[in-house]
C-alpha cells in the first residue's frame, strides 16, 4: 500500500500565504519519490482555490477540512462537498476531533458526511480517536470501535476511504502516543474495518508528528502514513516528514 502524508493547516495560511508555501514547496519537493507516497494538503476553505491553482499539473492532492452533509440549500456559512470537488479536490477531512469537540459534530452527522464525500467521488479522511479520560478509563478500543461503526454506517465499502487515528490528547500537545499504543490502535482499527467490510483502507497516525519522530513512527506495523498539523505549516518540516 502507498503511504499517505497529509497536511492539515487548520485555520492557518490565507490565500497569499498558501501560494507562497506552494512556490517554496514546488522547488523543494522534487526530492520526493511520489511513486511511493501520496501527499495531500488540507488548507482553509478560503485558500482552497489558491491551492487548486498552485497544485495544477503537480502530483499532489488537496481537499477541504470539512463539508456540510447536504450539497446545497439554505445552509448559511457551510461548505459544499460538490463545490470543493468542482475545483479539483480529491478528499475531505471528516470528523476531526476539533470539529467534534468545538463544533458539536456527532457521529450521525459524520456518517452522512462520509457518505456524501464518497458519492461526490472524493476520499473521506475519517478522523477518530479517544480523549485522555477515555484512555485512562481503559475505553480506547471501545471508543474506536463505536466511532468506526457509527461513522461508517452509510459508507460504501466499494469506494475509497482513509482513516486517521488521532488520539485527542496527542493533537497539538507535543505529546506523541507511544509506539505500542499506536501499534495496538492501528491493528485494532484495521481488524474493525475488515469486519465492517472495508479492505485496503490506509490508516494514518496523527497527533504531534514531528520530523525527528517520523521515520520511527512510520516503521510501526499498520501505520500507513500521517495526518500532520503544526509540522505541516513549514516546507522543511513537512518535507522531512514526507521523506520518512
Ligand atoms: P498536530 O495536529 O500535528 O499539530 O498535533 C494533528 C491534527 O490535528 O490533525
PDB file of C-alpha atoms and ligand atoms in Angstrom:
ATOM      1  CA  UNK A   1       0.000   0.000   0.000  1.00  0.00           C
ATOM      2  CA  UNK A   2       1.222   3.507  -0.878  1.00  0.00           C
ATOM      3  CA  UNK A   3       1.998   5.699   2.142  1.00  0.00           C
ATOM      4  CA  UNK A   4      -0.074   8.848   2.628  1.00  0.00           C
ATOM      5  CA  UNK A   5       1.187  12.098   4.109  1.00  0.00           C
ATOM      6  CA  UNK A   6      -1.464  14.718   4.749  1.00  0.00           C
ATOM      7  CA  UNK A   7      -1.094  18.338   5.872  1.00  0.00           C
ATOM      8  CA  UNK A   8      -3.926  19.745   7.994  1.00  0.00           C
ATOM      9  CA  UNK A   9      -3.403  23.501   8.025  1.00  0.00           C
ATOM     10  CA  UNK A  10      -6.351  24.170  10.343  1.00  0.00           C
ATOM     11  CA  UNK A  11      -7.118  27.912  10.497  1.00  0.00           C
ATOM     12  CA  UNK A  12      -3.703  28.998   9.199  1.00  0.00           C
ATOM     13  CA  UNK A  13      -2.481  30.410   5.858  1.00  0.00           C
ATOM     14  CA  UNK A  14      -4.551  32.879   3.875  1.00  0.00           C
ATOM     15  CA  UNK A  15      -4.567  32.531   0.065  1.00  0.00           C
ATOM     16  CA  UNK A  16      -1.348  34.507  -0.461  1.00  0.00           C
ATOM     17  CA  UNK A  17       0.415  32.578   2.311  1.00  0.00           C
ATOM     18  CA  UNK A  18      -0.775  29.331   0.745  1.00  0.00           C
ATOM     19  CA  UNK A  19       0.611  30.428  -2.647  1.00  0.00           C
ATOM     20  CA  UNK A  20       3.947  31.347  -1.022  1.00  0.00           C
ATOM     21  CA  UNK A  21       4.101  27.922   0.642  1.00  0.00           C
ATOM     22  CA  UNK A  22       3.481  26.118  -2.663  1.00  0.00           C
ATOM     23  CA  UNK A  23       6.054  28.239  -4.511  1.00  0.00           C
ATOM     24  CA  UNK A  24       8.668  27.057  -1.986  1.00  0.00           C
ATOM     25  CA  UNK A  25       7.235  23.531  -1.842  1.00  0.00           C
ATOM     26  CA  UNK A  26       7.348  23.142  -5.634  1.00  0.00           C
ATOM     27  CA  UNK A  27      11.049  23.841  -5.674  1.00  0.00           C
ATOM     28  CA  UNK A  28      11.878  21.692  -2.644  1.00  0.00           C
ATOM     29  CA  UNK A  29       9.608  18.706  -3.256  1.00  0.00           C
ATOM     30  CA  UNK A  30      11.437  17.489  -6.353  1.00  0.00           C
ATOM     31  CA  UNK A  31      13.481  15.328  -3.940  1.00  0.00           C
ATOM     32  CA  UNK A  32      10.365  13.305  -3.073  1.00  0.00           C
ATOM     33  CA  UNK A  33       9.665   9.975  -4.712  1.00  0.00           C
ATOM     34  CA  UNK A  34       5.925  10.291  -5.297  1.00  0.00           C
ATOM     35  CA  UNK A  35       5.685   6.795  -6.730  1.00  0.00           C
ATOM     36  CA  UNK A  36       5.828   5.560  -3.100  1.00  0.00           C
ATOM     37  CA  UNK A  37       3.564   8.081  -1.437  1.00  0.00           C
ATOM     38  CA  UNK A  38       0.506  10.258  -1.959  1.00  0.00           C
ATOM     39  CA  UNK A  39       0.647  13.724  -0.438  1.00  0.00           C
ATOM     40  CA  UNK A  40      -2.478  15.710   0.446  1.00  0.00           C
ATOM     41  CA  UNK A  41      -2.933  19.323   1.573  1.00  0.00           C
ATOM     42  CA  UNK A  42      -5.970  20.448   3.551  1.00  0.00           C
ATOM     43  CA  UNK A  43      -5.949  24.276   3.605  1.00  0.00           C
ATOM     44  CA  UNK A  44      -8.690  26.580   4.932  1.00  0.00           C
ATOM     45  CA  UNK A  45     -11.806  26.819   2.764  1.00  0.00           C
ATOM     46  CA  UNK A  46     -10.801  30.261   1.581  1.00  0.00           C
ATOM     47  CA  UNK A  47      -7.349  29.047   0.488  1.00  0.00           C
ATOM     48  CA  UNK A  48      -8.686  26.075  -1.497  1.00  0.00           C
ATOM     49  CA  UNK A  49      -8.801  27.942  -4.794  1.00  0.00           C
ATOM     50  CA  UNK A  50      -5.217  29.222  -4.395  1.00  0.00           C
ATOM     51  CA  UNK A  51      -4.188  25.662  -3.525  1.00  0.00           C
ATOM     52  CA  UNK A  52      -6.007  24.260  -6.541  1.00  0.00           C
ATOM     53  CA  UNK A  53      -4.230  26.716  -8.836  1.00  0.00           C
ATOM     54  CA  UNK A  54      -0.840  26.173  -7.207  1.00  0.00           C
ATOM     55  CA  UNK A  55      -1.073  22.383  -7.454  1.00  0.00           C
ATOM     56  CA  UNK A  56      -2.324  22.256 -11.042  1.00  0.00           C
ATOM     57  CA  UNK A  57      -0.158  19.898 -13.066  1.00  0.00           C
ATOM     58  CA  UNK A  58       1.568  18.681  -9.895  1.00  0.00           C
ATOM     59  CA  UNK A  59       1.347  15.183  -8.461  1.00  0.00           C
ATOM     60  CA  UNK A  60      -0.003  16.441  -5.112  1.00  0.00           C
ATOM     61  CA  UNK A  61      -3.605  16.293  -3.940  1.00  0.00           C
ATOM     62  CA  UNK A  62      -5.724  18.666  -1.894  1.00  0.00           C
ATOM     63  CA  UNK A  63      -9.082  18.922  -0.181  1.00  0.00           C
ATOM     64  CA  UNK A  64     -11.090  20.772   2.454  1.00  0.00           C
ATOM     65  CA  UNK A  65     -11.073  20.266   6.223  1.00  0.00           C
ATOM     66  CA  UNK A  66     -14.829  19.866   6.445  1.00  0.00           C
ATOM     67  CA  UNK A  67     -18.049  19.938   4.444  1.00  0.00           C
ATOM     68  CA  UNK A  68     -21.770  20.021   5.153  1.00  0.00           C
ATOM     69  CA  UNK A  69     -23.850  16.863   4.759  1.00  0.00           C
ATOM     70  CA  UNK A  70     -26.032  18.352   2.022  1.00  0.00           C
ATOM     71  CA  UNK A  71     -24.583  19.535  -1.284  1.00  0.00           C
ATOM     72  CA  UNK A  72     -26.668  22.720  -1.484  1.00  0.00           C
ATOM     73  CA  UNK A  73     -29.565  24.557   0.098  1.00  0.00           C
ATOM     74  CA  UNK A  74     -30.327  27.208   2.685  1.00  0.00           C
ATOM     75  CA  UNK A  75     -27.303  26.491   4.911  1.00  0.00           C
ATOM     76  CA  UNK A  76     -25.643  29.849   5.578  1.00  0.00           C
ATOM     77  CA  UNK A  77     -21.906  29.630   6.143  1.00  0.00           C
ATOM     78  CA  UNK A  78     -21.463  25.973   5.215  1.00  0.00           C
ATOM     79  CA  UNK A  79     -19.036  24.326   2.759  1.00  0.00           C
ATOM     80  CA  UNK A  80     -20.403  22.225  -0.095  1.00  0.00           C
ATOM     81  CA  UNK A  81     -18.597  18.999  -0.985  1.00  0.00           C
ATOM     82  CA  UNK A  82     -19.678  19.448  -4.587  1.00  0.00           C
ATOM     83  CA  UNK A  83     -18.110  22.938  -4.715  1.00  0.00           C
ATOM     84  CA  UNK A  84     -14.921  21.514  -3.238  1.00  0.00           C
ATOM     85  CA  UNK A  85     -14.983  18.756  -5.842  1.00  0.00           C
ATOM     86  CA  UNK A  86     -15.596  21.271  -8.652  1.00  0.00           C
ATOM     87  CA  UNK A  87     -12.186  22.882  -8.161  1.00  0.00           C
ATOM     88  CA  UNK A  88     -10.348  19.578  -8.400  1.00  0.00           C
ATOM     89  CA  UNK A  89     -10.197  18.419  -4.788  1.00  0.00           C
ATOM     90  CA  UNK A  90      -9.567  14.735  -4.147  1.00  0.00           C
ATOM     91  CA  UNK A  91     -10.504  14.406  -0.487  1.00  0.00           C
ATOM     92  CA  UNK A  92     -12.215  15.944   2.548  1.00  0.00           C
ATOM     93  CA  UNK A  93     -11.300  15.582   6.230  1.00  0.00           C
ATOM     94  CA  UNK A  94     -14.318  14.383   8.169  1.00  0.00           C
ATOM     95  CA  UNK A  95     -14.876  14.277  11.921  1.00  0.00           C
ATOM     96  CA  UNK A  96     -11.610  15.846  13.063  1.00  0.00           C
ATOM     97  CA  UNK A  97     -11.605  15.981  16.858  1.00  0.00           C
ATOM     98  CA  UNK A  98     -11.652  19.796  16.771  1.00  0.00           C
ATOM     99  CA  UNK A  99     -14.895  19.614  14.734  1.00  0.00           C
ATOM    100  CA  UNK A 100     -16.330  17.088  17.185  1.00  0.00           C
ATOM    101  CA  UNK A 101     -15.391  18.996  20.340  1.00  0.00           C
ATOM    102  CA  UNK A 102     -15.633  22.668  19.280  1.00  0.00           C
ATOM    103  CA  UNK A 103     -18.478  22.451  16.766  1.00  0.00           C
ATOM    104  CA  UNK A 104     -20.528  19.638  18.307  1.00  0.00           C
ATOM    105  CA  UNK A 105     -20.289  17.291  15.342  1.00  0.00           C
ATOM    106  CA  UNK A 106     -21.792  13.956  16.268  1.00  0.00           C
ATOM    107  CA  UNK A 107     -21.436  10.521  14.691  1.00  0.00           C
ATOM    108  CA  UNK A 108     -24.761  10.810  12.835  1.00  0.00           C
ATOM    109  CA  UNK A 109     -23.609  13.994  11.070  1.00  0.00           C
ATOM    110  CA  UNK A 110     -20.191  12.491  10.412  1.00  0.00           C
ATOM    111  CA  UNK A 111     -21.727   9.382   8.924  1.00  0.00           C
ATOM    112  CA  UNK A 112     -23.802  11.474   6.476  1.00  0.00           C
ATOM    113  CA  UNK A 113     -20.713  13.470   5.521  1.00  0.00           C
ATOM    114  CA  UNK A 114     -18.655  10.340   4.827  1.00  0.00           C
ATOM    115  CA  UNK A 115     -21.429   9.036   2.580  1.00  0.00           C
ATOM    116  CA  UNK A 116     -21.722  12.351   0.719  1.00  0.00           C
ATOM    117  CA  UNK A 117     -17.980  12.719   0.125  1.00  0.00           C
ATOM    118  CA  UNK A 118     -17.858   9.218  -1.356  1.00  0.00           C
ATOM    119  CA  UNK A 119     -20.894   9.982  -3.544  1.00  0.00           C
ATOM    120  CA  UNK A 120     -19.098  13.070  -4.833  1.00  0.00           C
ATOM    121  CA  UNK A 121     -16.228  10.853  -5.940  1.00  0.00           C
ATOM    122  CA  UNK A 122     -13.759  12.055  -3.326  1.00  0.00           C
ATOM    123  CA  UNK A 123     -11.997  10.277  -0.463  1.00  0.00           C
ATOM    124  CA  UNK A 124     -13.275  10.878   3.056  1.00  0.00           C
ATOM    125  CA  UNK A 125     -10.378  11.049   5.527  1.00  0.00           C
ATOM    126  CA  UNK A 126     -12.330   9.965   8.605  1.00  0.00           C
ATOM    127  CA  UNK A 127     -10.660  11.068  11.856  1.00  0.00           C
ATOM    128  CA  UNK A 128     -11.231   9.053  15.024  1.00  0.00           C
ATOM    129  CA  UNK A 129      -9.570   8.910  18.413  1.00  0.00           C
ATOM    130  CA  UNK A 130     -10.061   8.773  22.152  1.00  0.00           C
ATOM    131  CA  UNK A 131      -9.779  11.582  24.712  1.00  0.00           C
ATOM    132  CA  UNK A 132      -7.413  11.314  27.683  1.00  0.00           C
ATOM    133  CA  UNK A 133     -10.179  10.468  30.202  1.00  0.00           C
ATOM    134  CA  UNK A 134     -11.391   7.742  27.821  1.00  0.00           C
ATOM    135  CA  UNK A 135      -7.874   6.274  27.540  1.00  0.00           C
ATOM    136  CA  UNK A 136      -7.350   6.447  31.303  1.00  0.00           C
ATOM    137  CA  UNK A 137     -10.659   4.654  31.830  1.00  0.00           C
ATOM    138  CA  UNK A 138      -9.483   1.838  29.531  1.00  0.00           C
ATOM    139  CA  UNK A 139     -12.081   2.727  26.909  1.00  0.00           C
ATOM    140  CA  UNK A 140      -9.804   3.400  23.906  1.00  0.00           C
ATOM    141  CA  UNK A 141     -10.697   0.358  21.807  1.00  0.00           C
ATOM    142  CA  UNK A 142     -14.389   0.643  22.653  1.00  0.00           C
ATOM    143  CA  UNK A 143     -14.409   4.298  21.571  1.00  0.00           C
ATOM    144  CA  UNK A 144     -12.608   3.495  18.316  1.00  0.00           C
ATOM    145  CA  UNK A 145     -14.935   0.624  17.566  1.00  0.00           C
ATOM    146  CA  UNK A 146     -18.060   2.724  18.209  1.00  0.00           C
ATOM    147  CA  UNK A 147     -16.790   5.640  16.138  1.00  0.00           C
ATOM    148  CA  UNK A 148     -15.976   3.355  13.208  1.00  0.00           C
ATOM    149  CA  UNK A 149     -19.311   1.556  13.377  1.00  0.00           C
ATOM    150  CA  UNK A 150     -21.397   4.731  13.570  1.00  0.00           C
ATOM    151  CA  UNK A 151     -19.335   6.940  11.265  1.00  0.00           C
ATOM    152  CA  UNK A 152     -19.175   4.288   8.541  1.00  0.00           C
ATOM    153  CA  UNK A 153     -22.793   3.196   8.859  1.00  0.00           C
ATOM    154  CA  UNK A 154     -23.729   4.610   5.436  1.00  0.00           C
ATOM    155  CA  UNK A 155     -20.298   4.339   3.811  1.00  0.00           C
ATOM    156  CA  UNK A 156     -19.774   2.414   0.577  1.00  0.00           C
ATOM    157  CA  UNK A 157     -17.281  -0.425   1.034  1.00  0.00           C
ATOM    158  CA  UNK A 158     -16.510  -0.384  -2.696  1.00  0.00           C
ATOM    159  CA  UNK A 159     -15.382   3.263  -2.598  1.00  0.00           C
ATOM    160  CA  UNK A 160     -12.214   4.831  -1.307  1.00  0.00           C
ATOM    161  CA  UNK A 161     -11.769   5.642   2.365  1.00  0.00           C
ATOM    162  CA  UNK A 162      -8.869   6.713   4.568  1.00  0.00           C
ATOM    163  CA  UNK A 163      -8.970   6.587   8.375  1.00  0.00           C
ATOM    164  CA  UNK A 164      -6.797   8.762  10.614  1.00  0.00           C
ATOM    165  CA  UNK A 165      -6.255   7.546  14.182  1.00  0.00           C
ATOM    166  CA  UNK A 166      -5.642  10.685  16.214  1.00  0.00           C
ATOM    167  CA  UNK A 167      -5.609  10.335  19.996  1.00  0.00           C
ATOM    168  CA  UNK A 168      -7.171  13.641  21.068  1.00  0.00           C
ATOM    169  CA  UNK A 169      -4.630  14.083  23.863  1.00  0.00           C
ATOM    170  CA  UNK A 170      -1.767  13.947  21.332  1.00  0.00           C
ATOM    171  CA  UNK A 171      -3.124  16.630  18.983  1.00  0.00           C
ATOM    172  CA  UNK A 172      -1.243  19.900  19.205  1.00  0.00           C
ATOM    173  CA  UNK A 173       0.208  18.955  22.588  1.00  0.00           C
ATOM    174  CA  UNK A 174       3.699  17.840  21.570  1.00  0.00           C
ATOM    175  CA  UNK A 175       2.875  14.519  23.238  1.00  0.00           C
ATOM    176  CA  UNK A 176       3.128  11.689  20.697  1.00  0.00           C
ATOM    177  CA  UNK A 177       1.444   8.403  21.551  1.00  0.00           C
ATOM    178  CA  UNK A 178       3.847   5.571  22.474  1.00  0.00           C
ATOM    179  CA  UNK A 179       4.733   3.177  19.637  1.00  0.00           C
ATOM    180  CA  UNK A 180       2.972   0.331  21.495  1.00  0.00           C
ATOM    181  CA  UNK A 181      -0.205   2.414  21.865  1.00  0.00           C
ATOM    182  CA  UNK A 182      -0.125   3.313  18.167  1.00  0.00           C
ATOM    183  CA  UNK A 183       0.533  -0.303  17.146  1.00  0.00           C
ATOM    184  CA  UNK A 184      -2.366  -1.570  19.264  1.00  0.00           C
ATOM    185  CA  UNK A 185      -4.816   1.034  17.967  1.00  0.00           C
ATOM    186  CA  UNK A 186      -3.840   0.623  14.307  1.00  0.00           C
ATOM    187  CA  UNK A 187      -4.079  -3.164  14.390  1.00  0.00           C
ATOM    188  CA  UNK A 188      -7.478  -2.885  16.065  1.00  0.00           C
ATOM    189  CA  UNK A 189      -8.740  -0.287  13.558  1.00  0.00           C
ATOM    190  CA  UNK A 190      -7.658  -2.495  10.648  1.00  0.00           C
ATOM    191  CA  UNK A 191      -9.443  -5.504  12.171  1.00  0.00           C
ATOM    192  CA  UNK A 192     -12.597  -3.478  12.750  1.00  0.00           C
ATOM    193  CA  UNK A 193     -12.531  -2.098   9.209  1.00  0.00           C
ATOM    194  CA  UNK A 194     -12.269  -5.625   7.883  1.00  0.00           C
ATOM    195  CA  UNK A 195     -15.237  -6.716   9.980  1.00  0.00           C
ATOM    196  CA  UNK A 196     -17.212  -3.803   8.575  1.00  0.00           C
ATOM    197  CA  UNK A 197     -16.358  -4.930   5.056  1.00  0.00           C
ATOM    198  CA  UNK A 198     -13.636  -2.408   4.179  1.00  0.00           C
ATOM    199  CA  UNK A 199     -10.469  -3.744   2.564  1.00  0.00           C
ATOM    200  CA  UNK A 200      -7.248  -1.888   1.792  1.00  0.00           C
ATOM    201  CA  UNK A 201      -8.035   1.195   3.855  1.00  0.00           C
ATOM    202  CA  UNK A 202      -4.952   3.259   4.738  1.00  0.00           C
ATOM    203  CA  UNK A 203      -4.826   4.061   8.449  1.00  0.00           C
ATOM    204  CA  UNK A 204      -2.848   7.212   9.258  1.00  0.00           C
ATOM    205  CA  UNK A 205      -1.496   8.274  12.633  1.00  0.00           C
ATOM    206  CA  UNK A 206      -1.971  11.880  13.729  1.00  0.00           C
ATOM    207  CA  UNK A 207      -1.004  13.772  16.869  1.00  0.00           C
ATOM    208  CA  UNK A 208       2.176  15.844  17.241  1.00  0.00           C
ATOM    209  CA  UNK A 209       4.027  14.133  14.361  1.00  0.00           C
ATOM    210  CA  UNK A 210       7.352  15.939  14.004  1.00  0.00           C
ATOM    211  CA  UNK A 211      10.257  15.400  11.559  1.00  0.00           C
ATOM    212  CA  UNK A 212      12.504  13.912  14.283  1.00  0.00           C
ATOM    213  CA  UNK A 213       9.953  11.195  15.057  1.00  0.00           C
ATOM    214  CA  UNK A 214       8.595  10.456  11.589  1.00  0.00           C
ATOM    215  CA  UNK A 215      10.983   7.721  10.488  1.00  0.00           C
ATOM    216  CA  UNK A 216      10.489   5.830  13.769  1.00  0.00           C
ATOM    217  CA  UNK A 217       6.694   6.130  13.678  1.00  0.00           C
ATOM    218  CA  UNK A 218       6.377   5.050  10.048  1.00  0.00           C
ATOM    219  CA  UNK A 219       8.010   1.697  10.948  1.00  0.00           C
ATOM    220  CA  UNK A 220       5.170   0.798  13.336  1.00  0.00           C
ATOM    221  CA  UNK A 221       3.090  -2.038  11.864  1.00  0.00           C
ATOM    222  CA  UNK A 222      -0.175  -0.900  10.208  1.00  0.00           C
ATOM    223  CA  UNK A 223       0.843   2.784  10.160  1.00  0.00           C
ATOM    224  CA  UNK A 224       0.224   3.798   6.556  1.00  0.00           C
ATOM    225  CA  UNK A 225       1.150   7.458   6.870  1.00  0.00           C
ATOM    226  CA  UNK A 226       0.468  10.583   8.899  1.00  0.00           C
ATOM    227  CA  UNK A 227      -2.005  13.406   9.308  1.00  0.00           C
ATOM    228  CA  UNK A 228       0.150  16.356  10.335  1.00  0.00           C
ATOM    229  CA  UNK A 229      -0.966  19.664  11.850  1.00  0.00           C
ATOM    230  CA  UNK A 230       1.663  22.043  13.229  1.00  0.00           C
ATOM    231  CA  UNK A 231       4.659  20.488  11.470  1.00  0.00           C
ATOM    232  CA  UNK A 232       2.961  20.770   8.059  1.00  0.00           C
ATOM    233  CA  UNK A 233       2.952  24.570   8.088  1.00  0.00           C
ATOM    234  CA  UNK A 234       6.633  24.940   7.131  1.00  0.00           C
ATOM    235  CA  UNK A 235       8.100  23.455   3.969  1.00  0.00           C
ATOM    236  CA  UNK A 236      11.280  21.969   5.532  1.00  0.00           C
ATOM    237  CA  UNK A 237       9.485  20.151   8.364  1.00  0.00           C
ATOM    238  CA  UNK A 238       6.679  18.739   6.224  1.00  0.00           C
ATOM    239  CA  UNK A 239       9.150  17.724   3.518  1.00  0.00           C
ATOM    240  CA  UNK A 240      11.224  15.850   6.078  1.00  0.00           C
ATOM    241  CA  UNK A 241       8.128  14.026   7.326  1.00  0.00           C
ATOM    242  CA  UNK A 242       7.221  13.049   3.753  1.00  0.00           C
ATOM    243  CA  UNK A 243      10.749  11.714   3.245  1.00  0.00           C
ATOM    244  CA  UNK A 244      10.212   9.288   6.118  1.00  0.00           C
TER     245      UNK A 244
HETATM  246  P1  LIG B   1      -0.748  18.208  15.257  1.00  0.00           P
HETATM  247  O1  LIG B   1      -2.226  18.110  14.617  1.00  0.00           O
HETATM  248  O2  LIG B   1       0.191  17.522  14.302  1.00  0.00           O
HETATM  249  O3  LIG B   1      -0.480  19.703  15.336  1.00  0.00           O
HETATM  250  O4  LIG B   1      -0.794  17.554  16.577  1.00  0.00           O
HETATM  251  C1  LIG B   1      -2.675  16.929  14.027  1.00  0.00           C
HETATM  252  C2  LIG B   1      -4.098  17.083  13.573  1.00  0.00           C
HETATM  253  O5  LIG B   1      -4.874  17.773  14.240  1.00  0.00           O
HETATM  254  O6  LIG B   1      -4.503  16.514  12.553  1.00  0.00           O
END
